[in-house]
Amino acid sequence: MSPGLLGGPLGCFGIALLLAAPGPRLRISGLVLVGAGAALLGAQIAPGAHRTAIAIGVAGAVLVSIPVGMLLKRRPWILAFAILPSVPARLPLSMAGTHSQLELPLYVLACAAGVQIVLETIDGDRRSRELGPISIPLAGFVLWTGLSLTWSDDLLAGSFHLLAYFLPFAVIGVAVARLQWSRRAIVWLLVELVSLAVAFAGIGIYQYETRTIFWNPKVMIGNAYEPF
């Protein structure tokens, strides 16, 4: 059996438990299943010649996420402020002749958020279903998506989408929903957002004037065939 056929349903079942399960043991078990599913999905999409290097990189990201998760437990709001600049941070990765733009900083934050939730749960935090009334239907949707991978015509593409989007973003979504929102924090997040917008606008103006594009060969090739 291909690892993706097991990893997809396994990881999405873990997300379903994280989203909808009321008990702390079930939620921690869900995060463990998410990690196991992610490992299997990674084995599915990783080119054979690069699996060792990728495994080392994943292990390094997990090790980094542990102290970051401990920091988030003490200062939860760091997560929200770290997510904003991480969303557009797509780093180039080339493997076996293919080129992808991956949101690697967000993946590290997702691992750290998972560690944070586990630590808080062990310390007695009994919160559950943080996404409110949509928790159960969302859990069902994610679980169905994971199961659908078993009859997908494109196992590689399906495995990539589950690993790159469904699993990490679900964990981040739960972690953000657990934050104690305050007016002061929202104002500072707005300041950060506007600052990032100004910075990106400046970068865009520079790239337009110099006719250069950072880290995105796909856009370079596309622009070569555009009339403008």
Short mmCIF file of C-alpha atoms in Angstrom, two decimals, residues 16 84 86 110 133 140 155 166 184 204:
data_model
loop_
_atom_site.label_atom_id
_atom_site.label_comp_id
_atom_site.label_asym_id
_atom_site.label_seq_id
_atom_site.Cartn_x
_atom_site.Cartn_y
_atom_site.Cartn_z
CA ALA A 16 -11.21 15.69 12.94
CA LEU A 84 1.07 37.52 9.31
CA SER A 86 4.70 34.00 7.29
CA ALA A 110 1.92 24.69 12.64
CA PRO A 133 -20.70 25.50 15.68
CA GLY A 140 -16.55 15.83 8.83
CA LEU A 155 -2.51 10.26 -5.41
CA PHE A 166 -5.25 20.81 5.10
CA ARG A 184 -4.90 46.24 21.95
CA GLY A 204 6.72 45.48 -6.01
#
